[in-house]
């Protein structure tokens, strides 16, 4: 009886999973395997929020497999050692895994290929499982990747997304393969109080609800911070609890500006994955070095991390991050601009803090979005600065988002909500809320002088 191993990584689902489907098609039995990888922990990416969300995802995946006659097999340790051990124990002829783009994923694939070959087992790596379109599929003439989003998106939009594959009806697992206990969210400490529930069941519920309602309003409301008019699917896309390809297909069945805007965001995700695939070093190094001599003042960084900068919109975004392990995209851009441009602090400081808390903390999207805002990445306007007061008046005009996350400002009138220091003109600023840690024009002038000197 033929056996294949399915090594789950960032594809924790049974619906539209080409890795699982291919293994079931070629073999009588499969071993659905997940390894709680020591390498992730050793690299410092085993953050509590993602660990708790992962526990939900694995429990849900196991339940889905059991409902089809199978089960999830879990191991802990080095992913290559454990995968090869399982493959040898069942005499598997092939191991299937989704392609990744990070340096760690590429090393894992190389190590798997070598170790499995020595054991007489083949490795099959599947593209377009984590992304809607495979990172290396679209290339410009004369180059290995697109460095600017607009031409990439133009080409991406013309490319057909692969057809979604259905969930299997039956999954047969060898009886003699044991499993270690699944992790439990309840045993993870340091988890954000408002962290969402993980797993494919919740992901599909959210995707269906989104396509039925919120999608139509997305174009008009996606920047409304208080309106919370985004899909909140990013954690599920990160863990692969929902397929990017299926999300694109379902959104395109709802023609209109909302669906088009949502699909564009998924294309941005694919764009960053293809940049990292071509330039793996950009997970830590500048894509376009500017010669910056970052400041990195400890007190300012601490104020930014804790949401005590004196700028309400920045502080609200940072407090949302700490409470939910998630942040509105407009808030991410603003918080990143404030740290890198107004405080002139190295983007890597902010990217690390985000990875410590974000449940959707993804190397490609997190690092390259930070570089985009810092002006060392793919942004064609590298010196743009987002003003938190202007942004607040535009995207939170009544201050509802600020009041939710910065209760010290709950009673501040609308006209002062984004400039509470102006209340001194009326007799005093709110008690307990800090004064701005830097004057905006001073921060901007400092950044522009430093960046111009570096460019020169």
GROMACS .gro file of C-alpha atoms in nm, residues 144-347:
model
  204
  144UNK     CA    1   1.400   3.838  -1.199
  145UNK     CA    2   1.120   4.021  -1.016
  146UNK     CA    3   0.903   4.333  -1.022
  147UNK     CA    4   1.040   4.615  -0.807
  148UNK     CA    5   0.733   4.843  -0.837
  149UNK     CA    6   0.380   4.735  -0.750
  150UNK     CA    7   0.179   4.902  -1.030
  151UNK     CA    8   0.336   4.717  -1.325
  152UNK     CA    9   0.334   4.398  -1.119
  153UNK     CA   10  -0.037   4.439  -1.045
  154UNK     CA   11  -0.111   4.508  -1.410
  155UNK     CA   12   0.054   4.180  -1.506
  156UNK     CA   13  -0.089   3.996  -1.204
  157UNK     CA   14  -0.442   4.100  -1.300
  158UNK     CA   15  -0.400   3.950  -1.646
  159UNK     CA   16  -0.281   3.618  -1.506
  160UNK     CA   17  -0.532   3.347  -1.427
  161UNK     CA   18  -0.552   3.229  -1.068
  162UNK     CA   19  -0.544   2.850  -1.042
  163UNK     CA   20  -0.873   2.671  -0.992
  164UNK     CA   21  -0.959   2.591  -0.632
  165UNK     CA   22  -0.961   2.224  -0.537
  166UNK     CA   23  -1.229   2.085  -0.313
  167UNK     CA   24  -1.180   1.937   0.031
  168UNK     CA   25  -1.125   1.560   0.027
  169UNK     CA   26  -1.408   1.333   0.134
  170UNK     CA   27  -1.179   1.072   0.285
  171UNK     CA   28  -0.831   1.080   0.433
  172UNK     CA   29  -0.674   0.744   0.517
  173UNK     CA   30  -0.385   0.750   0.764
  174UNK     CA   31  -0.169   0.448   0.858
  175UNK     CA   32  -0.283   0.309   1.192
  176UNK     CA   33   0.065   0.263   1.336
  177UNK     CA   34   0.174   0.629   1.319
  178UNK     CA   35   0.167   0.787   1.662
  179UNK     CA   36   0.125   1.155   1.740
  180UNK     CA   37   0.239   1.380   2.020
  181UNK     CA   38  -0.034   1.583   2.195
  182UNK     CA   39  -0.154   1.891   2.011
  183UNK     CA   40  -0.064   2.228   2.164
  184UNK     CA   41  -0.331   2.419   2.354
  185UNK     CA   42  -0.402   2.792   2.347
  186UNK     CA   43  -0.487   2.776   2.716
  187UNK     CA   44  -0.127   2.685   2.799
  188UNK     CA   45   0.025   2.981   2.615
  189UNK     CA   46   0.114   3.279   2.833
  190UNK     CA   47   0.152   3.640   2.725
  191UNK     CA   48  -0.134   3.628   2.473
  192UNK     CA   49  -0.312   3.951   2.377
  193UNK     CA   50  -0.647   3.976   2.551
  194UNK     CA   51  -0.843   4.040   2.232
  195UNK     CA   52  -0.671   3.782   2.010
  196UNK     CA   53  -0.907   3.634   1.750
  197UNK     CA   54  -0.995   3.265   1.729
  198UNK     CA   55  -0.786   3.070   1.482
  199UNK     CA   56  -0.859   2.779   1.250
  200UNK     CA   57  -1.004   2.700   0.909
  201UNK     CA   58  -1.363   2.681   1.033
  202UNK     CA   59  -1.347   3.037   1.162
  203UNK     CA   60  -1.157   3.148   0.852
  204UNK     CA   61  -1.424   3.017   0.616
  205UNK     CA   62  -1.700   3.167   0.827
  206UNK     CA   63  -1.530   3.505   0.807
  207UNK     CA   64  -1.463   3.477   0.433
  208UNK     CA   65  -1.827   3.389   0.363
  209UNK     CA   66  -1.957   3.672   0.581
  210UNK     CA   67  -1.710   3.912   0.421
  211UNK     CA   68  -1.810   3.827   0.065
  212UNK     CA   69  -2.177   3.848   0.157
  213UNK     CA   70  -2.159   4.187   0.325
  214UNK     CA   71  -1.845   4.385   0.395
  215UNK     CA   72  -1.684   4.335   0.055
  216UNK     CA   73  -1.926   4.567  -0.123
  217UNK     CA   74  -1.839   4.850   0.119
  218UNK     CA   75  -1.465   4.790   0.122
  219UNK     CA   76  -1.359   5.049  -0.137
  220UNK     CA   77  -1.540   5.330   0.042
  221UNK     CA   78  -1.462   5.226   0.397
  222UNK     CA   79  -1.131   5.042   0.412
  223UNK     CA   80  -0.944   5.345   0.554
  224UNK     CA   81  -1.212   5.428   0.811
  225UNK     CA   82  -1.030   5.341   1.132
  226UNK     CA   83  -1.335   5.347   1.356
  227UNK     CA   84  -1.557   5.173   1.101
  228UNK     CA   85  -1.353   4.851   1.114
  229UNK     CA   86  -1.447   4.787   0.751
  230UNK     CA   87  -1.163   4.549   0.661
  231UNK     CA   88  -1.186   4.172   0.622
  232UNK     CA   89  -0.954   4.084   0.914
  233UNK     CA   90  -0.852   3.778   0.713
  234UNK     CA   91  -0.479   3.846   0.730
  235UNK     CA   92  -0.410   3.607   1.022
  236UNK     CA   93  -0.592   3.328   0.840
  237UNK     CA   94  -0.402   3.396   0.519
  238UNK     CA   95  -0.076   3.395   0.713
  239UNK     CA   96  -0.142   3.052   0.862
  240UNK     CA   97  -0.303   2.924   0.544
  241UNK     CA   98  -0.636   2.858   0.712
  242UNK     CA   99  -0.789   3.018   0.406
  243UNK     CA  100  -0.653   3.007   0.051
  244UNK     CA  101  -0.545   3.332  -0.115
  245UNK     CA  102  -0.646   3.188  -0.452
  246UNK     CA  103  -0.995   3.100  -0.329
  247UNK     CA  104  -1.033   3.444  -0.167
  248UNK     CA  105  -0.953   3.607  -0.502
  249UNK     CA  106  -1.197   3.384  -0.687
  250UNK     CA  107  -1.481   3.446  -0.443
  251UNK     CA  108  -1.421   3.822  -0.439
  252UNK     CA  109  -1.426   3.834  -0.820
  253UNK     CA  110  -1.771   3.675  -0.819
  254UNK     CA  111  -1.893   4.000  -0.660
  255UNK     CA  112  -1.813   4.256  -0.930
  256UNK     CA  113  -1.771   4.613  -0.817
  257UNK     CA  114  -1.515   4.850  -0.667
  258UNK     CA  115  -1.516   4.674  -0.329
  259UNK     CA  116  -1.413   4.340  -0.472
  260UNK     CA  117  -1.153   4.503  -0.695
  261UNK     CA  118  -0.998   4.690  -0.401
  262UNK     CA  119  -0.987   4.374  -0.190
  263UNK     CA  120  -0.824   4.172  -0.467
  264UNK     CA  121  -0.566   4.447  -0.503
  265UNK     CA  122  -0.468   4.398  -0.139
  266UNK     CA  123  -0.412   4.027  -0.197
  267UNK     CA  124  -0.199   4.123  -0.497
  268UNK     CA  125   0.011   4.343  -0.265
  269UNK     CA  126   0.068   4.034  -0.050
  270UNK     CA  127   0.179   3.837  -0.355
  271UNK     CA  128   0.400   4.129  -0.463
  272UNK     CA  129   0.593   4.125  -0.137
  273UNK     CA  130   0.636   3.748  -0.154
  274UNK     CA  131   0.786   3.771  -0.503
  275UNK     CA  132   1.024   4.046  -0.389
  276UNK     CA  133   1.143   3.837  -0.094
  277UNK     CA  134   1.171   3.527  -0.311
  278UNK     CA  135   1.409   3.714  -0.541
  279UNK     CA  136   1.589   3.903  -0.262
  280UNK     CA  137   1.582   3.686   0.054
  281UNK     CA  138   1.830   3.917   0.226
  282UNK     CA  139   1.566   4.193   0.244
  283UNK     CA  140   1.416   4.024   0.546
  284UNK     CA  141   1.687   4.213   0.737
  285UNK     CA  142   1.869   4.437   0.487
  286UNK     CA  143   1.751   4.746   0.301
  287UNK     CA  144   1.609   4.675  -0.043
  288UNK     CA  145   1.728   5.020  -0.151
  289UNK     CA  146   1.991   5.143   0.097
  290UNK     CA  147   1.973   5.517   0.168
  291UNK     CA  148   2.280   5.546   0.387
  292UNK     CA  149   2.061   5.630   0.688
  293UNK     CA  150   2.222   5.696   1.023
  294UNK     CA  151   1.923   5.614   1.237
  295UNK     CA  152   1.883   5.780   1.576
  296UNK     CA  153   1.724   5.511   1.796
  297UNK     CA  154   1.660   5.717   2.113
  298UNK     CA  155   1.553   5.463   2.380
  299UNK     CA  156   1.293   5.682   2.552
  300UNK     CA  157   1.119   5.765   2.225
  301UNK     CA  158   1.112   5.398   2.121
  302UNK     CA  159   0.962   5.300   2.457
  303UNK     CA  160   0.694   5.569   2.423
  304UNK     CA  161   0.611   5.447   2.073
  305UNK     CA  162   0.587   5.082   2.180
  306UNK     CA  163   0.355   5.158   2.471
  307UNK     CA  164   0.133   5.406   2.288
  308UNK     CA  165   0.244   5.711   2.486
  309UNK     CA  166   0.384   5.940   2.216
  310UNK     CA  167   0.135   6.220   2.275
  311UNK     CA  168  -0.008   6.175   1.926
  312UNK     CA  169  -0.351   6.015   1.971
  313UNK     CA  170  -0.378   5.824   1.644
  314UNK     CA  171  -0.031   5.671   1.678
  315UNK     CA  172  -0.103   5.578   2.038
  316UNK     CA  173  -0.442   5.428   1.953
  317UNK     CA  174  -0.288   5.209   1.684
  318UNK     CA  175  -0.012   5.086   1.912
  319UNK     CA  176  -0.256   5.006   2.191
  320UNK     CA  177  -0.482   4.818   1.952
  321UNK     CA  178  -0.179   4.610   1.850
  322UNK     CA  179  -0.104   4.519   2.209
  323UNK     CA  180  -0.466   4.434   2.292
  324UNK     CA  181  -0.562   4.240   1.977
  325UNK     CA  182  -0.234   4.124   1.825
  326UNK     CA  183  -0.363   4.296   1.513
  327UNK     CA  184  -0.375   4.650   1.381
  328UNK     CA  185  -0.572   4.828   1.110
  329UNK     CA  186  -0.358   4.872   0.798
  330UNK     CA  187  -0.391   5.251   0.802
  331UNK     CA  188  -0.273   5.242   1.162
  332UNK     CA  189   0.026   5.027   1.064
  333UNK     CA  190   0.133   5.275   0.801
  334UNK     CA  191   0.095   5.570   1.034
  335UNK     CA  192   0.276   5.405   1.327
  336UNK     CA  193   0.560   5.298   1.097
  337UNK     CA  194   0.591   5.644   0.941
  338UNK     CA  195   0.601   5.807   1.283
  339UNK     CA  196   0.880   5.578   1.405
  340UNK     CA  197   1.095   5.583   1.092
  341UNK     CA  198   1.037   5.936   0.963
  342UNK     CA  199   0.930   6.155   1.256
  343UNK     CA  200   1.155   5.984   1.514
  344UNK     CA  201   1.406   5.871   1.249
  345UNK     CA  202   1.444   5.527   1.406
  346UNK     CA  203   1.560   5.217   1.218
  347UNK     CA  204   1.268   5.031   1.060
   0.00000   0.00000   0.00000
